[in-house]
Amino acid sequence: MASHYQICITGIIQGVGFRPFIWSLARQYNVTGTVYNNSDGVVIDCSCTAAQLSDLVQAIKNNGPPAAVIGDVTVHTRPEPVFFPDFTISPSLRHYSASIYISPDLALCATCYTEMFDPDHRRYLHPFINCTACGPRYSIIKDTPYDRAVTSMASFALCKACEDEYLDPADRRFHAEPISCLGCGPRCSITSLPDDRLYHFADCLTLVRNGKIACIKGIGGYQISCDAANGAAVERVRQFKNRPDKPFAIMARSLTDIHALCHVSREEEASLLSPAGPIVLLRLQDPALVSAAISRGNKRIGVMLPTTPLHHLFFHYCALPFLLMTSGNRGGEPLITSRKKMVENLGPLVDFCIDHDRDIHNPIDDSVVMVQSRQVRVIRRGRGYAPTPIPLNVQVHGILALGGQQKNTFAIGRGCEAFVSHHIGTLGYLETNEFLHESIAAYRALFQLDYDYVVHDLHPDYVTTQIASSLGIKHIGVQHHHAHHASCMAEHQLTEQCIGIILDGSGYGDDGTIWGGEIIVADMVEYDRVCHFETVAMVGGEKAVKQPFRMAMAYLHHFLDEEELRTLYGEHDDFNLIHGLLQNDKSVMTSSCGRLFDTVAFLLGLIDRISFEGQAAILVEQCAEESSSEEVYGRVLQVGIDRVIPTVSLVREVFRDWQQGRKPAQICRIFLNTLSRLLVSAVVKIGGATSLSKVVLSGGVFQNSILTADCQTLLSQAGFTCYTHSKVPCNDGGIALGQLCIGAMQRGLIE
Ligand code: ZN
Ligand code: ZN
Ligand code: FE
């Protein structure tokens, strides 16, 4: 006997082929009724037996379309009998309210790929092929609900053939909003810069092979590209971007090519192939396949597969396995999305541009992930991930968290969800600051978000602190490492007090010193700084971040006298200056873990100047990977830990070992072994005193895989449960999420 049911489904289910999926399921199970979008998601009104209903619900939960993220599925029984002759898709209800979601941009799917390279298919070599499982989403949307008319596809009128597919529920392009074909879709152009000579795709072969530098309009902004094996071309890009050392990401033609170049685990492979299509940090296996100028001696580089049909086409024509692929901007500046700006800014570098006339409405950078302990961790959240919200068990409605200064992201709360933005960049540059404002405005409009409470970092000089006080609404400052801690708690929906090991470069402490090697006990309301690295002078302030010699002198100063220092480093250009500064003792003090790594890298001769964040830490890790020593610096472990972790003693041991001629690889390994043991023994002590057993690991230093794995192992051996990041970065890209939660709890206390 048939009854009438209403099934309500929430989640990311608009614009991903969800209604046709329901339509075909309903036919399969002989269910009659209708499916439509409403304010909360998708609703099915149907008539069927209880058995059919249960099959349908199971199938919805288990076999959703690839790009859908299904939230709740709830079933109500309707008393009034309704007769449905058939199963139909009803048009979207225009009325909508609080539950707008927008799918992130999705990499080209396998089916579209096959069609694209099938000479008999009508979309053969179509640079904008897509379907309900793939293609641009967030980047082309101007308004919600998601519909072609409010995307940058609106200006392209559908041809008859495309329209038929668009309107046919049985077609896999039913309501694929960016649908198009070679006849009716956006147009590509390939031109030389600056003289605008017209090229054909086939010219890419000669251009790229002759070391020419391309600009290609990607999903979220223009990108710079060239043959990854051509050292001279790569060097030109380095010079232009003012990027002397940091490895470049590459795009590879195929997974097979990536397997030849890098070691790829199962998890890494899954990430490369995922609809998000991120850059995955991989260990080089055969570095000779690309120019040494790509990696600059780093053992890991970022690798991605082509994510758009245009990228596939570029590979198809230039017939190379690897292309450098980097965002088309100079260091620190935001992405470029307009042709005019591209010509102005990139003109001096770029030889030719693969452009098209589909506008990018919301700029978004590529995402970066890495796999640690078999877990995928997002370390830059952008295309493919944002703007999917992060579910919380804290009510964060109406709060804006502005994040930090570096790797900025912001977060806005709606109900128990955090809309954590894509990567914005380093604030303090006019254009990046503007990008932050524009992105906040875009999120507000698209997701109908609003806020009356703003959270910022305590640092008085951060741009976000200034923005917060300029908004004219209630605002609070949150300590940097407390925010890191809370962001990891939030990911795991923890609300009780936890112990946090928070290691990063720098964050403003509540005592005016710069923190960064901290063990705190905290919930989402308050924190207690229980333990921290020994503080040393950050000689000359911020300059010490780029010049590790300054930090090394500050550490050495604790156990060497002037004679000894002069014998060692008297030749150094800055010796007298730094030594003088150390004497008059006015430098800000720091417990930074990043500066500890800088010091070790400098002492072992691994680095002299730092050009990008985390550089020294990466070198120490890579060096340590060459040793499997399990030794520790016993003398350091014997120094009792009260409130201070004896990091100066640790540096002393490193220094002594180095003086005795031990290999840097061994020293780095023993340094890391000792550091993780110091941290864990501090946690054990705190655990004993507080009976807390949950430990969160956060802060950018945890991108170090050896340290993370060691801490995880040792903590679980000691009976603790250890929580790490995966959805938001452990670096400053994650702190907006923590700020949001702390803000919510503190607002709750005030009200
Ligand atoms: Zn597709
Ligand atoms: Zn068409
Ligand atoms: Fe930080």
PDB file of N, CA and C in Angstrom, residues 140-175:
ATOM      1  N   ILE A 140      32.582  31.385 -10.864  1.00  0.00           N
ATOM      2  CA  ILE A 140      31.802  32.089 -11.893  1.00  0.00           C
ATOM      3  C   ILE A 140      30.478  32.646 -11.356  1.00  0.00           C
ATOM      4  N   ILE A 141      30.224  32.467 -10.068  1.00  0.00           N
ATOM      5  CA  ILE A 141      28.921  32.852  -9.518  1.00  0.00           C
ATOM      6  C   ILE A 141      28.895  34.311  -9.089  1.00  0.00           C
ATOM      7  N   LYS A 142      27.797  34.984  -9.463  1.00  0.00           N
ATOM      8  CA  LYS A 142      27.638  36.367  -9.022  1.00  0.00           C
ATOM      9  C   LYS A 142      26.578  36.482  -7.949  1.00  0.00           C
ATOM     10  N   ASP A 143      25.669  35.518  -7.913  1.00  0.00           N
ATOM     11  CA  ASP A 143      24.545  35.621  -6.997  1.00  0.00           C
ATOM     12  C   ASP A 143      23.987  34.225  -6.766  1.00  0.00           C
ATOM     13  N   THR A 144      23.123  34.077  -5.771  1.00  0.00           N
ATOM     14  CA  THR A 144      22.481  32.793  -5.537  1.00  0.00           C
ATOM     15  C   THR A 144      20.968  32.968  -5.647  1.00  0.00           C
ATOM     16  N   PRO A 145      20.130  31.924  -5.835  1.00  0.00           N
ATOM     17  CA  PRO A 145      20.579  30.545  -5.967  1.00  0.00           C
ATOM     18  C   PRO A 145      21.313  30.319  -7.290  1.00  0.00           C
ATOM     19  N   TYR A 146      22.121  29.276  -7.278  1.00  0.00           N
ATOM     20  CA  TYR A 146      22.985  28.946  -8.397  1.00  0.00           C
ATOM     21  C   TYR A 146      22.160  28.627  -9.631  1.00  0.00           C
ATOM     22  N   ASP A 147      22.325  29.436 -10.649  1.00  0.00           N
ATOM     23  CA  ASP A 147      21.560  29.300 -11.863  1.00  0.00           C
ATOM     24  C   ASP A 147      22.362  30.012 -12.951  1.00  0.00           C
ATOM     25  N   ARG A 148      22.287  29.512 -14.180  1.00  0.00           N
ATOM     26  CA  ARG A 148      23.126  30.072 -15.249  1.00  0.00           C
ATOM     27  C   ARG A 148      23.024  31.597 -15.356  1.00  0.00           C
ATOM     28  N   ALA A 149      21.815  32.101 -15.148  1.00  0.00           N
ATOM     29  CA  ALA A 149      21.585  33.539 -15.317  1.00  0.00           C
ATOM     30  C   ALA A 149      22.406  34.391 -14.355  1.00  0.00           C
ATOM     31  N   VAL A 150      22.836  33.813 -13.240  1.00  0.00           N
ATOM     32  CA  VAL A 150      23.620  34.605 -12.285  1.00  0.00           C
ATOM     33  C   VAL A 150      25.089  34.191 -12.301  1.00  0.00           C
ATOM     34  N   THR A 151      25.518  33.547 -13.391  1.00  0.00           N
ATOM     35  CA  THR A 151      26.941  33.207 -13.508  1.00  0.00           C
ATOM     36  C   THR A 151      27.530  33.968 -14.684  1.00  0.00           C
ATOM     37  N   SER A 152      28.843  33.894 -14.824  1.00  0.00           N
ATOM     38  CA  SER A 152      29.458  34.579 -15.959  1.00  0.00           C
ATOM     39  C   SER A 152      29.216  33.809 -17.263  1.00  0.00           C
ATOM     40  N   MET A 153      28.395  32.740 -17.226  1.00  0.00           N
ATOM     41  CA  MET A 153      27.970  32.067 -18.452  1.00  0.00           C
ATOM     42  C   MET A 153      26.723  32.732 -19.046  1.00  0.00           C
ATOM     43  N   ALA A 154      26.139  33.665 -18.294  1.00  0.00           N
ATOM     44  CA  ALA A 154      24.863  34.249 -18.716  1.00  0.00           C
ATOM     45  C   ALA A 154      24.944  34.885 -20.096  1.00  0.00           C
ATOM     46  N   SER A 155      26.116  35.403 -20.455  1.00  0.00           N
ATOM     47  CA  SER A 155      26.226  36.109 -21.735  1.00  0.00           C
ATOM     48  C   SER A 155      26.351  35.155 -22.932  1.00  0.00           C
ATOM     49  N   PHE A 156      26.441  33.845 -22.661  1.00  0.00           N
ATOM     50  CA  PHE A 156      26.543  32.908 -23.785  1.00  0.00           C
ATOM     51  C   PHE A 156      25.204  32.195 -23.973  1.00  0.00           C
ATOM     52  N   ALA A 157      24.503  32.535 -25.057  1.00  0.00           N
ATOM     53  CA  ALA A 157      23.185  31.930 -25.305  1.00  0.00           C
ATOM     54  C   ALA A 157      23.377  30.474 -25.728  1.00  0.00           C
ATOM     55  N   LEU A 158      22.578  29.600 -25.162  1.00  0.00           N
ATOM     56  CA  LEU A 158      22.702  28.176 -25.481  1.00  0.00           C
ATOM     57  C   LEU A 158      22.228  27.889 -26.902  1.00  0.00           C
ATOM     58  N   CYS A 159      22.955  27.026 -27.598  1.00  0.00           N
ATOM     59  CA  CYS A 159      22.470  26.564 -28.892  1.00  0.00           C
ATOM     60  C   CYS A 159      21.397  25.502 -28.642  1.00  0.00           C
ATOM     61  N   LYS A 160      20.713  25.093 -29.688  1.00  0.00           N
ATOM     62  CA  LYS A 160      19.602  24.151 -29.560  1.00  0.00           C
ATOM     63  C   LYS A 160      20.088  22.831 -28.928  1.00  0.00           C
ATOM     64  N   ALA A 161      21.218  22.320 -29.413  1.00  0.00           N
ATOM     65  CA  ALA A 161      21.697  21.023 -28.942  1.00  0.00           C
ATOM     66  C   ALA A 161      22.036  21.084 -27.448  1.00  0.00           C
ATOM     67  N   CYS A 162      22.688  22.156 -27.024  1.00  0.00           N
ATOM     68  CA  CYS A 162      23.035  22.304 -25.604  1.00  0.00           C
ATOM     69  C   CYS A 162      21.777  22.487 -24.764  1.00  0.00           C
ATOM     70  N   GLU A 163      20.841  23.259 -25.297  1.00  0.00           N
ATOM     71  CA  GLU A 163      19.614  23.513 -24.550  1.00  0.00           C
ATOM     72  C   GLU A 163      18.835  22.220 -24.313  1.00  0.00           C
ATOM     73  N   ASP A 164      18.808  21.355 -25.345  1.00  0.00           N
ATOM     74  CA  ASP A 164      18.111  20.073 -25.196  1.00  0.00           C
ATOM     75  C   ASP A 164      18.727  19.246 -24.067  1.00  0.00           C
ATOM     76  N   GLU A 165      20.053  19.225 -24.027  1.00  0.00           N
ATOM     77  CA  GLU A 165      20.722  18.476 -22.955  1.00  0.00           C
ATOM     78  C   GLU A 165      20.417  19.101 -21.591  1.00  0.00           C
ATOM     79  N   TYR A 166      20.463  20.414 -21.573  1.00  0.00           N
ATOM     80  CA  TYR A 166      20.252  21.166 -20.334  1.00  0.00           C
ATOM     81  C   TYR A 166      18.874  20.896 -19.740  1.00  0.00           C
ATOM     82  N   LEU A 167      17.896  20.655 -20.629  1.00  0.00           N
ATOM     83  CA  LEU A 167      16.518  20.494 -20.165  1.00  0.00           C
ATOM     84  C   LEU A 167      16.099  19.034 -20.003  1.00  0.00           C
ATOM     85  N   ASP A 168      16.985  18.114 -20.350  1.00  0.00           N
ATOM     86  CA  ASP A 168      16.610  16.702 -20.311  1.00  0.00           C
ATOM     87  C   ASP A 168      17.091  16.054 -19.005  1.00  0.00           C
ATOM     88  N   PRO A 169      16.145  15.678 -18.130  1.00  0.00           N
ATOM     89  CA  PRO A 169      16.539  15.107 -16.839  1.00  0.00           C
ATOM     90  C   PRO A 169      17.368  13.833 -16.981  1.00  0.00           C
ATOM     91  N   ALA A 170      17.246  13.162 -18.115  1.00  0.00           N
ATOM     92  CA  ALA A 170      18.004  11.923 -18.277  1.00  0.00           C
ATOM     93  C   ALA A 170      19.419  12.203 -18.755  1.00  0.00           C
ATOM     94  N   ASP A 171      19.712  13.439 -19.097  1.00  0.00           N
ATOM     95  CA  ASP A 171      21.039  13.777 -19.625  1.00  0.00           C
ATOM     96  C   ASP A 171      21.977  14.136 -18.482  1.00  0.00           C
ATOM     97  N   ARG A 172      23.248  13.747 -18.622  1.00  0.00           N
ATOM     98  CA  ARG A 172      24.163  14.060 -17.515  1.00  0.00           C
ATOM     99  C   ARG A 172      24.543  15.548 -17.478  1.00  0.00           C
ATOM    100  N   ARG A 173      24.034  16.300 -18.415  1.00  0.00           N
ATOM    101  CA  ARG A 173      24.239  17.760 -18.356  1.00  0.00           C
ATOM    102  C   ARG A 173      22.949  18.494 -18.028  1.00  0.00           C
ATOM    103  N   PHE A 174      21.963  17.760 -17.479  1.00  0.00           N
ATOM    104  CA  PHE A 174      20.717  18.407 -17.076  1.00  0.00           C
ATOM    105  C   PHE A 174      21.036  19.479 -16.034  1.00  0.00           C
ATOM    106  N   HIS A 175      20.704  20.697 -16.360  1.00  0.00           N
ATOM    107  CA  HIS A 175      20.990  21.832 -15.476  1.00  0.00           C
ATOM    108  C   HIS A 175      22.456  21.949 -15.059  1.00  0.00           C
TER     109      HIS A 175
END
